[in-house]
JSON list of C-alpha atoms in Angstrom, two decimals:
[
{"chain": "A", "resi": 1, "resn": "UNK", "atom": "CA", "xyz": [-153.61, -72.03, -22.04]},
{"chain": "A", "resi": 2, "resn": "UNK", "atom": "CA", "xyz": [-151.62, -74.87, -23.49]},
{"chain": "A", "resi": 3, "resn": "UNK", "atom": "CA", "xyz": [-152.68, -75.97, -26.98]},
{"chain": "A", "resi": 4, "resn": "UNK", "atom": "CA", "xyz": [-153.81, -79.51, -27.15]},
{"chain": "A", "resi": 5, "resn": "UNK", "atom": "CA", "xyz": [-152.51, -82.05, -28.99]},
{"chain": "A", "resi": 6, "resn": "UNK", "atom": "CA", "xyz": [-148.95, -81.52, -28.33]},
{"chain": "A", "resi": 7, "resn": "UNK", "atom": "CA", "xyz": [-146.18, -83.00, -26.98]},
{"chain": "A", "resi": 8, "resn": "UNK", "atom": "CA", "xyz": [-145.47, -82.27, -23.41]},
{"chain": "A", "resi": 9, "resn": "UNK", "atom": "CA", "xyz": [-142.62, -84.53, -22.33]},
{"chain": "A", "resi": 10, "resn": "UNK", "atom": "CA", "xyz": [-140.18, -87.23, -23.66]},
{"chain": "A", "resi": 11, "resn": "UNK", "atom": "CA", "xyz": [-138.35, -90.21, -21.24]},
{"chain": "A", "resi": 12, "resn": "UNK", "atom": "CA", "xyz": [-135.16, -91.18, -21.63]},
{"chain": "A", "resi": 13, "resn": "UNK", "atom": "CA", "xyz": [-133.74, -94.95, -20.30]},
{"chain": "A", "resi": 14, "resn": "UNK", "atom": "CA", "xyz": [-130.37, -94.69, -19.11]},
{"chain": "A", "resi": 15, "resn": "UNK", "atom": "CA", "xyz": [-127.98, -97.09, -17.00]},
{"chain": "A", "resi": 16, "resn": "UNK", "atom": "CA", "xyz": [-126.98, -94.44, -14.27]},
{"chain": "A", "resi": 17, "resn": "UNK", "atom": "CA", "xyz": [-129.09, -91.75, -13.43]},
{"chain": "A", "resi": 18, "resn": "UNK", "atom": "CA", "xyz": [-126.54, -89.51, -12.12]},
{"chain": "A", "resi": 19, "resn": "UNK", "atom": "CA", "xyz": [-124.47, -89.37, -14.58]},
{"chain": "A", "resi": 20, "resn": "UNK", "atom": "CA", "xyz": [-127.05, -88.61, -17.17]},
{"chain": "A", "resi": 21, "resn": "UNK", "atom": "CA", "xyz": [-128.36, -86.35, -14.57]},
{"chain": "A", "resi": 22, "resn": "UNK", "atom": "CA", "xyz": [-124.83, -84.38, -14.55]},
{"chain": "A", "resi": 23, "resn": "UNK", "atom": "CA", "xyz": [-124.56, -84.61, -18.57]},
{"chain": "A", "resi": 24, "resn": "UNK", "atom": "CA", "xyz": [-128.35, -83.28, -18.68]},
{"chain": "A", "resi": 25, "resn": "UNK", "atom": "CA", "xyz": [-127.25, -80.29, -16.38]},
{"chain": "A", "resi": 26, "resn": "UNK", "atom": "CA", "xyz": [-124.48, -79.44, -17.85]},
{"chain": "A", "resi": 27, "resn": "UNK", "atom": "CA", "xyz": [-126.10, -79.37, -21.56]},
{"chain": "A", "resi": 28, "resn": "UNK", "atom": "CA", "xyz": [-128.95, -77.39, -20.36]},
{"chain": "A", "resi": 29, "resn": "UNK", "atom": "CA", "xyz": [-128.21, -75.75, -17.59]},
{"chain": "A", "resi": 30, "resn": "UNK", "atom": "CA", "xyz": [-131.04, -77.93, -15.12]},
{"chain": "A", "resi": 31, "resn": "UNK", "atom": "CA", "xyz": [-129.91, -76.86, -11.23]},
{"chain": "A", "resi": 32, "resn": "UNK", "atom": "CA", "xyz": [-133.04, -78.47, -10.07]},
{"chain": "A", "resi": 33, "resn": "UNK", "atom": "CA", "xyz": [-135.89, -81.45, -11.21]},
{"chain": "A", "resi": 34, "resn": "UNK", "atom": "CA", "xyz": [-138.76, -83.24, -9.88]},
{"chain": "A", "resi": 35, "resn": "UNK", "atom": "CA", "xyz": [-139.03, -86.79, -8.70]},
{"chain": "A", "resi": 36, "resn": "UNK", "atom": "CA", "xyz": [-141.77, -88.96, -6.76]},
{"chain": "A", "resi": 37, "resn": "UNK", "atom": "CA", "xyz": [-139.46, -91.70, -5.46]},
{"chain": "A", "resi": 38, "resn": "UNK", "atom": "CA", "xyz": [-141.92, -93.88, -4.33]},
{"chain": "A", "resi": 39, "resn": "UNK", "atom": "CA", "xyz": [-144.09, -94.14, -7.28]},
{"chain": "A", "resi": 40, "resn": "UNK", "atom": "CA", "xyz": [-141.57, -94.92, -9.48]},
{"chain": "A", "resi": 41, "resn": "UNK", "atom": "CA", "xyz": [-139.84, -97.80, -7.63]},
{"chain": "A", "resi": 42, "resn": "UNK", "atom": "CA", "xyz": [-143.30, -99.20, -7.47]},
{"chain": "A", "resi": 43, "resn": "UNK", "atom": "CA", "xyz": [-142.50, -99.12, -11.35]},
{"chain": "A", "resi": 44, "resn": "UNK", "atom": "CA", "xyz": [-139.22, -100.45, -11.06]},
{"chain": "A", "resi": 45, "resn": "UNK", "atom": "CA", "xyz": [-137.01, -97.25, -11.73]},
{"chain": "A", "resi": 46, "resn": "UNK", "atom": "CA", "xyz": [-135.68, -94.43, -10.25]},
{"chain": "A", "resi": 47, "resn": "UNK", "atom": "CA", "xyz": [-135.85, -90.74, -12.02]},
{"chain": "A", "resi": 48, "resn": "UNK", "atom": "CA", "xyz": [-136.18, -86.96, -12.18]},
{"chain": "A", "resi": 49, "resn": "UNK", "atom": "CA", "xyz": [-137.99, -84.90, -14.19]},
{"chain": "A", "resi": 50, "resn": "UNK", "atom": "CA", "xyz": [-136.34, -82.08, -15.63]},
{"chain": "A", "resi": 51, "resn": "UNK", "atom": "CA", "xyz": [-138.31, -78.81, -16.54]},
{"chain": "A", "resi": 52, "resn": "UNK", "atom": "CA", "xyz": [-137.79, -76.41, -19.78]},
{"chain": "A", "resi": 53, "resn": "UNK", "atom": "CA", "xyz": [-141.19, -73.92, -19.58]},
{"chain": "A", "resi": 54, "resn": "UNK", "atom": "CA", "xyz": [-143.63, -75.97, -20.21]},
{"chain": "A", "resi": 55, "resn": "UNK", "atom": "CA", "xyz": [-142.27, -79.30, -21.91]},
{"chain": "A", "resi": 56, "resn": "UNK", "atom": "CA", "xyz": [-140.11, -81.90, -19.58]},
{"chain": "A", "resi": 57, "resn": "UNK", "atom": "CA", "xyz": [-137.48, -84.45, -20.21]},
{"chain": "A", "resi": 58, "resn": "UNK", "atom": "CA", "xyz": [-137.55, -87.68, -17.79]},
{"chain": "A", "resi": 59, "resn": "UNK", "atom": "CA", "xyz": [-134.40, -89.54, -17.11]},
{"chain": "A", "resi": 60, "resn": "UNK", "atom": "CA", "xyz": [-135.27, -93.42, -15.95]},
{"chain": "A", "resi": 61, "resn": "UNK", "atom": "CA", "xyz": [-132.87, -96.17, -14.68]},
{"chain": "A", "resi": 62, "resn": "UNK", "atom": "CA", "xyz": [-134.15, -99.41, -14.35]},
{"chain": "A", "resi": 63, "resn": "UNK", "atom": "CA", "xyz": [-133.83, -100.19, -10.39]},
{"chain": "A", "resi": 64, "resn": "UNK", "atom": "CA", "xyz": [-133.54, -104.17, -11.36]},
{"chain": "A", "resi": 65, "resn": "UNK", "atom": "CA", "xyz": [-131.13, -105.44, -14.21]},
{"chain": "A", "resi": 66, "resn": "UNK", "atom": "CA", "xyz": [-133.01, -108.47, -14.45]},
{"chain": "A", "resi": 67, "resn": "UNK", "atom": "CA", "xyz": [-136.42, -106.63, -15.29]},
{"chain": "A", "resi": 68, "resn": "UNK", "atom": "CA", "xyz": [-137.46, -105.85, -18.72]},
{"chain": "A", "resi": 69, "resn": "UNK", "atom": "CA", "xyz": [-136.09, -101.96, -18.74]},
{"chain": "A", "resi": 70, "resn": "UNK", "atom": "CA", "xyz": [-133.27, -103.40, -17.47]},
{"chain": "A", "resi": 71, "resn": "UNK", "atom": "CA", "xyz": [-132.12, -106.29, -20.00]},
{"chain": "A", "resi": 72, "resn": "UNK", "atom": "CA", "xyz": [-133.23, -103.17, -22.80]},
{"chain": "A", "resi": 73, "resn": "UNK", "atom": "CA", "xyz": [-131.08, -100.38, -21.28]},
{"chain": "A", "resi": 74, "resn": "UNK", "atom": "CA", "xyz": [-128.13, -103.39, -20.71]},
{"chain": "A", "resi": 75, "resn": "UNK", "atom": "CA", "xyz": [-128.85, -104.50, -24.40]},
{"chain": "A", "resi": 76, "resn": "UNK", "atom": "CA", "xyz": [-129.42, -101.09, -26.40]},
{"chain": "A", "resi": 77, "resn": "UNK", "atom": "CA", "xyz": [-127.36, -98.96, -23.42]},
{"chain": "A", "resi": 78, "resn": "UNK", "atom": "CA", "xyz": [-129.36, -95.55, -23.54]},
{"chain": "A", "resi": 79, "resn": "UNK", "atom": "CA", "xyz": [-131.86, -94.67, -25.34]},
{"chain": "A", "resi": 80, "resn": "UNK", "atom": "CA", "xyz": [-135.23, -92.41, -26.02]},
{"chain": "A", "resi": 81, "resn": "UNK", "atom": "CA", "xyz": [-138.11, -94.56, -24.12]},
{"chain": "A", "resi": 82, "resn": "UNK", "atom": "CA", "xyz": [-140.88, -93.01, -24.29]},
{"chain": "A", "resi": 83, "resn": "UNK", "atom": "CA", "xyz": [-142.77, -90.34, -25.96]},
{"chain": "A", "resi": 84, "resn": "UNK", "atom": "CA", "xyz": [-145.79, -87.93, -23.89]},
{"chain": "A", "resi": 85, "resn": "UNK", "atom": "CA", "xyz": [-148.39, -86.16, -25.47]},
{"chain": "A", "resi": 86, "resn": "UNK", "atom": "CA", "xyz": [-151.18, -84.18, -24.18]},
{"chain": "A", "resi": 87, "resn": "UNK", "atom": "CA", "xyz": [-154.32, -84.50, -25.56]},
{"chain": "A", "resi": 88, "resn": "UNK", "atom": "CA", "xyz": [-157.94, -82.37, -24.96]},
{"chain": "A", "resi": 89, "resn": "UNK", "atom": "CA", "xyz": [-160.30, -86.12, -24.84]},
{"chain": "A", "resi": 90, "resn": "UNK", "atom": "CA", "xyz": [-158.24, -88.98, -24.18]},
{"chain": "A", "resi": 91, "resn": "UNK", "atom": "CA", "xyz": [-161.64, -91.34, -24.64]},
{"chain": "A", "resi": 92, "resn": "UNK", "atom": "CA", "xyz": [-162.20, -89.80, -28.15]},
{"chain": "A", "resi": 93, "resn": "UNK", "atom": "CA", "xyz": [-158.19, -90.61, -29.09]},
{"chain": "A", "resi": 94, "resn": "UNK", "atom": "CA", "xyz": [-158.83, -94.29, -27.73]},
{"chain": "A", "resi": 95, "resn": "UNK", "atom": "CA", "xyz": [-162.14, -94.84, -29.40]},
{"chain": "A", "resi": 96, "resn": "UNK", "atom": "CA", "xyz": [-160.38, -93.59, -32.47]},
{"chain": "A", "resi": 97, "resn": "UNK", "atom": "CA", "xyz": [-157.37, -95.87, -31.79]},
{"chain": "A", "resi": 98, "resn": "UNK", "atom": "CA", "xyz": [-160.64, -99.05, -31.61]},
{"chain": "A", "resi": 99, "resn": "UNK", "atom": "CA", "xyz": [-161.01, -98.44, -34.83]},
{"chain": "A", "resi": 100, "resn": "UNK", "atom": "CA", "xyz": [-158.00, -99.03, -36.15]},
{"chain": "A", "resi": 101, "resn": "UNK", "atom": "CA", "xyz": [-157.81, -101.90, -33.36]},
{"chain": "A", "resi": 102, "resn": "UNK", "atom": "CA", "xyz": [-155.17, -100.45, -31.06]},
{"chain": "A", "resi": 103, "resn": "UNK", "atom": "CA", "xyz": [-155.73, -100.17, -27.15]},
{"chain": "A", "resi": 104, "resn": "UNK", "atom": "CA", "xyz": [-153.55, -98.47, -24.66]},
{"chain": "A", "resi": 105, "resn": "UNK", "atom": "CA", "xyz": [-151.49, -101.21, -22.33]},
{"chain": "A", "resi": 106, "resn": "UNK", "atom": "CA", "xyz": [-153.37, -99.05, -19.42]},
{"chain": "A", "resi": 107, "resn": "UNK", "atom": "CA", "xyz": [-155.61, -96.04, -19.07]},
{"chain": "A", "resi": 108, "resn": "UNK", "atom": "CA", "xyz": [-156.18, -94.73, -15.54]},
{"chain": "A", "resi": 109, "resn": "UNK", "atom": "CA", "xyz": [-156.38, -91.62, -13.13]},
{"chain": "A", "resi": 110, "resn": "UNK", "atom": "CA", "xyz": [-153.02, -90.51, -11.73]},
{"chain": "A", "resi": 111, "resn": "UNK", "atom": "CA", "xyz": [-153.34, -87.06, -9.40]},
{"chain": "A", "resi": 112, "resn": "UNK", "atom": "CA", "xyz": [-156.81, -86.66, -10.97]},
{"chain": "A", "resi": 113, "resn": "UNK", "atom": "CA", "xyz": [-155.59, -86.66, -14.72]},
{"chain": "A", "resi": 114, "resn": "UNK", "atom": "CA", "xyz": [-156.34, -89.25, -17.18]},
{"chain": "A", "resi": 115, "resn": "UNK", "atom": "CA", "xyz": [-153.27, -90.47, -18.40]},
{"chain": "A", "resi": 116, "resn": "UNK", "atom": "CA", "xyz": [-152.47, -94.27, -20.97]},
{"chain": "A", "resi": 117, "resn": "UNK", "atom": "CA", "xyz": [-149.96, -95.72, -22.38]},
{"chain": "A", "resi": 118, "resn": "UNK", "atom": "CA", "xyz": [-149.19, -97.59, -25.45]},
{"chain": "A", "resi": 119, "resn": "UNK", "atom": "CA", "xyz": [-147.16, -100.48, -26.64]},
{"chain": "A", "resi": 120, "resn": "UNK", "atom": "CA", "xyz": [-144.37, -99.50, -29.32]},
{"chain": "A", "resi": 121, "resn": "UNK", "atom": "CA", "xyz": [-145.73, -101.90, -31.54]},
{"chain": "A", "resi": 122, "resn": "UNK", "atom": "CA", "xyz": [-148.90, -99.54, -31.93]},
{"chain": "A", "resi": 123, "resn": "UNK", "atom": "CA", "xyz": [-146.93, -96.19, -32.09]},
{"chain": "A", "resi": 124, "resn": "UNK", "atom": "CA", "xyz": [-143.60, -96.80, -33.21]},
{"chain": "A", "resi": 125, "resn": "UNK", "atom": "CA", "xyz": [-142.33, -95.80, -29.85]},
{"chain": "A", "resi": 126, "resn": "UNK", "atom": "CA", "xyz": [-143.55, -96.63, -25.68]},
{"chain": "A", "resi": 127, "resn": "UNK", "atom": "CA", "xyz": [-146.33, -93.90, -25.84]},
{"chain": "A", "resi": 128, "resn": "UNK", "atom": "CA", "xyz": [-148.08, -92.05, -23.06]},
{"chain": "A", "resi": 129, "resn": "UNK", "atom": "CA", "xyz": [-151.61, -89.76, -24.31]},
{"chain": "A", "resi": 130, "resn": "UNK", "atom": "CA", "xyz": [-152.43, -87.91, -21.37]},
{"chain": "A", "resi": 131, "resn": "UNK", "atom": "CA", "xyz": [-155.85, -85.43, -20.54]},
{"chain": "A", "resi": 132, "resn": "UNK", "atom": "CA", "xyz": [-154.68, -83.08, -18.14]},
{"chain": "A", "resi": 133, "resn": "UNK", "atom": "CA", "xyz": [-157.13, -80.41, -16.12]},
{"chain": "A", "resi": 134, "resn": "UNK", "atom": "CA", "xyz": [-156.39, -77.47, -16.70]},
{"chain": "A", "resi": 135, "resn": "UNK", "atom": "CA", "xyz": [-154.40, -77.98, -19.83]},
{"chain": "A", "resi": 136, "resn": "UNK", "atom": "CA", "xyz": [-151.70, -75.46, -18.99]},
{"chain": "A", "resi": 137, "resn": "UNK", "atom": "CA", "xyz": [-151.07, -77.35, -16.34]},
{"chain": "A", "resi": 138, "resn": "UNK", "atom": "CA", "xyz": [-148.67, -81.00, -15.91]},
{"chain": "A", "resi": 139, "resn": "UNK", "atom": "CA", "xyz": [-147.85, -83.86, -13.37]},
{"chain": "A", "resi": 140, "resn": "UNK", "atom": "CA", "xyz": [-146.28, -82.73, -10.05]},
{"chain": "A", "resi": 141, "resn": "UNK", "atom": "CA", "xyz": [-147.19, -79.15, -10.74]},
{"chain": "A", "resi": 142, "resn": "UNK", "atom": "CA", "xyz": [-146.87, -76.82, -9.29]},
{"chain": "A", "resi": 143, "resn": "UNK", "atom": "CA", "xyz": [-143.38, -78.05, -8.51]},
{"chain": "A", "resi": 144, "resn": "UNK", "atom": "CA", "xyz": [-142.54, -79.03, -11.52]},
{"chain": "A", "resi": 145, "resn": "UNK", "atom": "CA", "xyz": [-142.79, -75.68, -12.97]},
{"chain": "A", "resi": 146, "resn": "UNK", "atom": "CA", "xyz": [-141.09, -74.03, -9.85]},
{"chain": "A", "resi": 147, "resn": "UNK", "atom": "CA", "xyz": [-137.67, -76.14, -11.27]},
{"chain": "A", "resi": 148, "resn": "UNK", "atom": "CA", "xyz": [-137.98, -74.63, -15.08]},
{"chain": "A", "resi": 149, "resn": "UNK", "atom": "CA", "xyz": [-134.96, -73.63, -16.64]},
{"chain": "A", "resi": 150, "resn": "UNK", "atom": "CA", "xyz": [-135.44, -71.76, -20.23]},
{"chain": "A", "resi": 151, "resn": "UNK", "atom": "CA", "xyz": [-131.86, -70.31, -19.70]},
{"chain": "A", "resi": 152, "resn": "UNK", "atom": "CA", "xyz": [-130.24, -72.99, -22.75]},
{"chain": "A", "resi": 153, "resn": "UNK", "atom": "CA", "xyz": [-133.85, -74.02, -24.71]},
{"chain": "A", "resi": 154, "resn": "UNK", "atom": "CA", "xyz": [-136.91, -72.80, -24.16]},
{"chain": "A", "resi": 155, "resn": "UNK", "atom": "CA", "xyz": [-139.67, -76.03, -25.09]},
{"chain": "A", "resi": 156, "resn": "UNK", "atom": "CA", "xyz": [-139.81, -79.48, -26.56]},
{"chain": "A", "resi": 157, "resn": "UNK", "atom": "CA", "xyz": [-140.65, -78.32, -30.18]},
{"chain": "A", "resi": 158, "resn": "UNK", "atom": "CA", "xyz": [-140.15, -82.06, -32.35]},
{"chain": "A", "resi": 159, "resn": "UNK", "atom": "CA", "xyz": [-139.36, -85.21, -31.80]},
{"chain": "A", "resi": 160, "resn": "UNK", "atom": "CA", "xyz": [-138.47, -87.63, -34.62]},
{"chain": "A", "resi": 161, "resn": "UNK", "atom": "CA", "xyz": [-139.82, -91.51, -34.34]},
{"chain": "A", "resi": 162, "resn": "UNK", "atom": "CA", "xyz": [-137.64, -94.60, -36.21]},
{"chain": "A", "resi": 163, "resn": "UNK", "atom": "CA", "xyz": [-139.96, -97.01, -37.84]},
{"chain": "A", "resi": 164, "resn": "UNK", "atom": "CA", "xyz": [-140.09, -99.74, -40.11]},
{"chain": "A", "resi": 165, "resn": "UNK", "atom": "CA", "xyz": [-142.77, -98.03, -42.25]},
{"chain": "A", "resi": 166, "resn": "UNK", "atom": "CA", "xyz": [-143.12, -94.58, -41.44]},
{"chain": "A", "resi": 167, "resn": "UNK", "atom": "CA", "xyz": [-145.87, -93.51, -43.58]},
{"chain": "A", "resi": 168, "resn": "UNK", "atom": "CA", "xyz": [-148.24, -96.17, -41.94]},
{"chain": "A", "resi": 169, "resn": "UNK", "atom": "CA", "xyz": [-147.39, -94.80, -38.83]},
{"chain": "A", "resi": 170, "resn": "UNK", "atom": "CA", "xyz": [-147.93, -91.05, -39.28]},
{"chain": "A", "resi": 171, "resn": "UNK", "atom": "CA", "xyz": [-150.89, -92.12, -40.37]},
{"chain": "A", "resi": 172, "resn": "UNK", "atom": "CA", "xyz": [-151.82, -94.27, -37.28]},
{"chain": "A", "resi": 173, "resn": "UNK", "atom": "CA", "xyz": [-151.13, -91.29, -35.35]},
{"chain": "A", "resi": 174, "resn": "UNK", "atom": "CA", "xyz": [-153.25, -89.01, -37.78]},
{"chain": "A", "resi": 175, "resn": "UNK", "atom": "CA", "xyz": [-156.09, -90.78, -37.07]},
{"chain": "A", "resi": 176, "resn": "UNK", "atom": "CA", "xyz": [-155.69, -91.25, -33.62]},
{"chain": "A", "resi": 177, "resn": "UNK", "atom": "CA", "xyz": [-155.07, -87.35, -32.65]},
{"chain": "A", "resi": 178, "resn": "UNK", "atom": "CA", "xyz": [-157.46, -86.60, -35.36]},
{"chain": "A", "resi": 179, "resn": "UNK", "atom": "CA", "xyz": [-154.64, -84.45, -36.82]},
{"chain": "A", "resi": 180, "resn": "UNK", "atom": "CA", "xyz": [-154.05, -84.02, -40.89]},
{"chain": "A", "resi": 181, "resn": "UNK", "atom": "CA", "xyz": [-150.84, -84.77, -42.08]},
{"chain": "A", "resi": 182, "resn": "UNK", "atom": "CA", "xyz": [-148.61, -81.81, -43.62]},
{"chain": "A", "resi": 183, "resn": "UNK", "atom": "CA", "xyz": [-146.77, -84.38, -45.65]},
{"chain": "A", "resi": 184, "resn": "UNK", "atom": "CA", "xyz": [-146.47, -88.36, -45.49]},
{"chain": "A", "resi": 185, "resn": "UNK", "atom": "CA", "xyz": [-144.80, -88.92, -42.59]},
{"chain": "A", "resi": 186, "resn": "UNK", "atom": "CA", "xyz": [-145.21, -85.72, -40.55]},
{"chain": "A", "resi": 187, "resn": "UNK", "atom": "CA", "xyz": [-147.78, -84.63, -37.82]},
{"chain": "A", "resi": 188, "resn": "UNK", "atom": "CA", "xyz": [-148.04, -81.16, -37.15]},
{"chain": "A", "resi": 189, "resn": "UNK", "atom": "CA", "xyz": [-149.41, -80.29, -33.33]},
{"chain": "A", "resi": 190, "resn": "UNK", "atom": "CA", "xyz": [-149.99, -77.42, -31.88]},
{"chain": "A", "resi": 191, "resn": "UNK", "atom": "CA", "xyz": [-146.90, -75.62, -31.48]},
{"chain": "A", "resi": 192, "resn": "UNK", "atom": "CA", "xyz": [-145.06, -79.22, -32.14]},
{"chain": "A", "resi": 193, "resn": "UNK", "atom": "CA", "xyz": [-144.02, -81.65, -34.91]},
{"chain": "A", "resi": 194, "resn": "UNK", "atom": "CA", "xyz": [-143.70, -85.38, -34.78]},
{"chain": "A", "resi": 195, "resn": "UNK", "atom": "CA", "xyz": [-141.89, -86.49, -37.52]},
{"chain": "A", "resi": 196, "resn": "UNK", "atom": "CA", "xyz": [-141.40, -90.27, -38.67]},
{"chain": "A", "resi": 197, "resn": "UNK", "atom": "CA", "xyz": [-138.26, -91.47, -40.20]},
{"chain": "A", "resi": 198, "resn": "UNK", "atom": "CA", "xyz": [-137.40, -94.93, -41.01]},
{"chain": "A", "resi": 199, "resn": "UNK", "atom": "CA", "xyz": [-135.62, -97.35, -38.73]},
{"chain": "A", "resi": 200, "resn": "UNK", "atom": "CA", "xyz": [-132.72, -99.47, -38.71]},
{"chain": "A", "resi": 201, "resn": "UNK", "atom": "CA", "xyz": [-130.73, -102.12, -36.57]},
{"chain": "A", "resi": 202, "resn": "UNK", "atom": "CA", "xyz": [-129.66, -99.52, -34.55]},
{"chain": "A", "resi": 203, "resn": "UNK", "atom": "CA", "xyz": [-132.27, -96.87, -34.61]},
{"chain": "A", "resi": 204, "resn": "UNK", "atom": "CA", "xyz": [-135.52, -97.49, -33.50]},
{"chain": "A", "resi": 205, "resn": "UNK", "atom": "CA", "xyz": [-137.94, -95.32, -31.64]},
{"chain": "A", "resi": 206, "resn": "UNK", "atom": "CA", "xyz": [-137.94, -92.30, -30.07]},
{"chain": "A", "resi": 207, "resn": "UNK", "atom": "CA", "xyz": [-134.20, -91.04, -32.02]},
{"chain": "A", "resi": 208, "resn": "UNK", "atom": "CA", "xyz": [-134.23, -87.27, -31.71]},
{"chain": "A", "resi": 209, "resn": "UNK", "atom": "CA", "xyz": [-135.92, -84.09, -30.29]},
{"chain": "A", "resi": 210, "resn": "UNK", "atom": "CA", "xyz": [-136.51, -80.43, -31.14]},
{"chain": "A", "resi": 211, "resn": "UNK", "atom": "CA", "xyz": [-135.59, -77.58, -28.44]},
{"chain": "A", "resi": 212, "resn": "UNK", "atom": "CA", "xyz": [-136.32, -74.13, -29.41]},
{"chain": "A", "resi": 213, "resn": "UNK", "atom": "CA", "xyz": [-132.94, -72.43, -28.80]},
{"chain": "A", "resi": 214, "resn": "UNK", "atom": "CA", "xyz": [-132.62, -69.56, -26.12]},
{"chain": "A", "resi": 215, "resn": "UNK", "atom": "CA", "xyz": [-129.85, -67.63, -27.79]},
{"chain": "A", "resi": 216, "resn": "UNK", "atom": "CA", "xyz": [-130.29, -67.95, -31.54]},
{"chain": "A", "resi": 217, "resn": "UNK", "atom": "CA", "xyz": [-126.36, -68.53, -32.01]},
{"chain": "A", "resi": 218, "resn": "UNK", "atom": "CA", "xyz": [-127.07, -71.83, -31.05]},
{"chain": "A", "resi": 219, "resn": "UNK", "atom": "CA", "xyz": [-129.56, -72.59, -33.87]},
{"chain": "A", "resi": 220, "resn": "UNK", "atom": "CA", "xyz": [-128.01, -75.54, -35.94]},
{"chain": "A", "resi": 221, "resn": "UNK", "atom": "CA", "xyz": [-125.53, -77.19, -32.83]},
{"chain": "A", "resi": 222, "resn": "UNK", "atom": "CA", "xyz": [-127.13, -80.48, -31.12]},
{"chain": "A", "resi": 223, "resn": "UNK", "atom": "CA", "xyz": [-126.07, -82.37, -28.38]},
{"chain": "A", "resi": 224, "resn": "UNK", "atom": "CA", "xyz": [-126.40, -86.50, -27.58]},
{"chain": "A", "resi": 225, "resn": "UNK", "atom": "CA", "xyz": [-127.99, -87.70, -24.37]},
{"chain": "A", "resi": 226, "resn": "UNK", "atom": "CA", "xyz": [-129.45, -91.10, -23.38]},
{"chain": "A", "resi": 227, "resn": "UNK", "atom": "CA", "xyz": [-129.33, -91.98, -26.71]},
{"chain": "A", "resi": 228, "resn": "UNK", "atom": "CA", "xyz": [-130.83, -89.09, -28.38]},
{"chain": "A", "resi": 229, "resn": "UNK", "atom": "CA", "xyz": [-130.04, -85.94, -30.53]},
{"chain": "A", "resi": 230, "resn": "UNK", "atom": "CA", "xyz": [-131.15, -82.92, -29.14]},
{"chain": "A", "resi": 231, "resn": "UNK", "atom": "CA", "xyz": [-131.20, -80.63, -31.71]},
{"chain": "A", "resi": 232, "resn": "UNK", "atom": "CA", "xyz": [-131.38, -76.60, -31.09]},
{"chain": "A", "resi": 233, "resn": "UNK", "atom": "CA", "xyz": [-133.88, -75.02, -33.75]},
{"chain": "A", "resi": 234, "resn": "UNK", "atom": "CA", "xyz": [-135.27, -71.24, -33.90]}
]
């Protein structure tokens, strides 16, 4: 069973899909990924879902350059957009998040899960806190598992936020997971680690992630997509 909180997935905003489709293929060896057309153009964008074993990475182009994704992705050009963790009570997180007067933009059911998202300005980063029955399981499964590809990196392991003030936020997100701090500004989760650096003019959010390499010879190389550095660890 998946250990709770962790992260499960991070989103990338990109200009052209299918060419960070083909760069995201070719870096990790995805032949296959998961997308729900309809939903998303409801949302404005167009995507796939690309599946390690149990972690995913989301590619999104804005479908409209005149919506607010796309005057970002035009501004900024790639970037990280979002960060996805899965939590065991997502009412406990967002009475905990009352306290420290933060809502989510939304909280509702999607394919009988209870998923939210936050505003950047309360998490450093466009956040999604999702409850998910059974834990081990994720959106779109069992699909979404059938496409996995471990072959290049096994998992999401870390993901590093930009912020102005990173030990406020590690903190915010402390209290919100109910998760100590190992040091200032980083959050250990199960079998993940958020860390918070500090931001600049051109760094700001969701800046790099953690994949646990396959073959160990790759320990130490990263590679840049959307925006981010994807870093191979042990």
């Amino acid at each position: 069973m998946t250990a709770v909180p962790c992260i499960r997935q991070v989103v990338l905003l990109v200009p052209d899909l299918e060419q960070a489709l083909a760069e995201t293929r070719e870096a990790f060896g995805f032949t296959s990924g998961t997308r729900d057309p309809e939903s998303m153009a409801e949302l404005g964008f167009e995507h796939e879902v690309c599946s390690f074993g149990d972690t995913f990475l989301e590619l999104c182009a804005p479908l409209a350059a005149d919506s607010g994704p796309g005057r970002l992705v035009d501004r900024k050009g790639a970037l990280g957009y979002m960060l996805v963790v899965q939590v065991a009570d997502l009412q406990a997180a967002t009475d905990r998040a009352a306290a420290l007067e933060i809502a989510p933009l939304f909280a509702q059911d999607f394919e009988g899960n209870r998923i939210s998202q936050w505003h950047p300005k309360a998490l450093g980063t466009l956040a999604e806190l999702d409850q998910v029955e059974p834990q081990d399981s994720w959106h779109f499964a069992p699909r979404i598992f059938d496409a996995s590809c471990t072959e290049v990196a096994r998992d999401i392991v870390g993901a590093d936020l930009a912020v102005p003030d990173p030990e406020a936020m590690a903190r915010t997100w402390s209290q919100v997971l109910d998760v100590p701090l190992a040091d200032p500004t980083t959050l250990p989760l199960q079998d993940t680690i958020v860390r918070f650096v500090r931001s600049s003019v051109e760094s700001t959010g969701l800046v790099a992630v953690d994949v646990a390499a396959a073959d160990p010879a790759r320990v130490g190389d990263s590679v840049r997509l959307g925006g981010v550095d994807f870093r191979f660890v042990a």
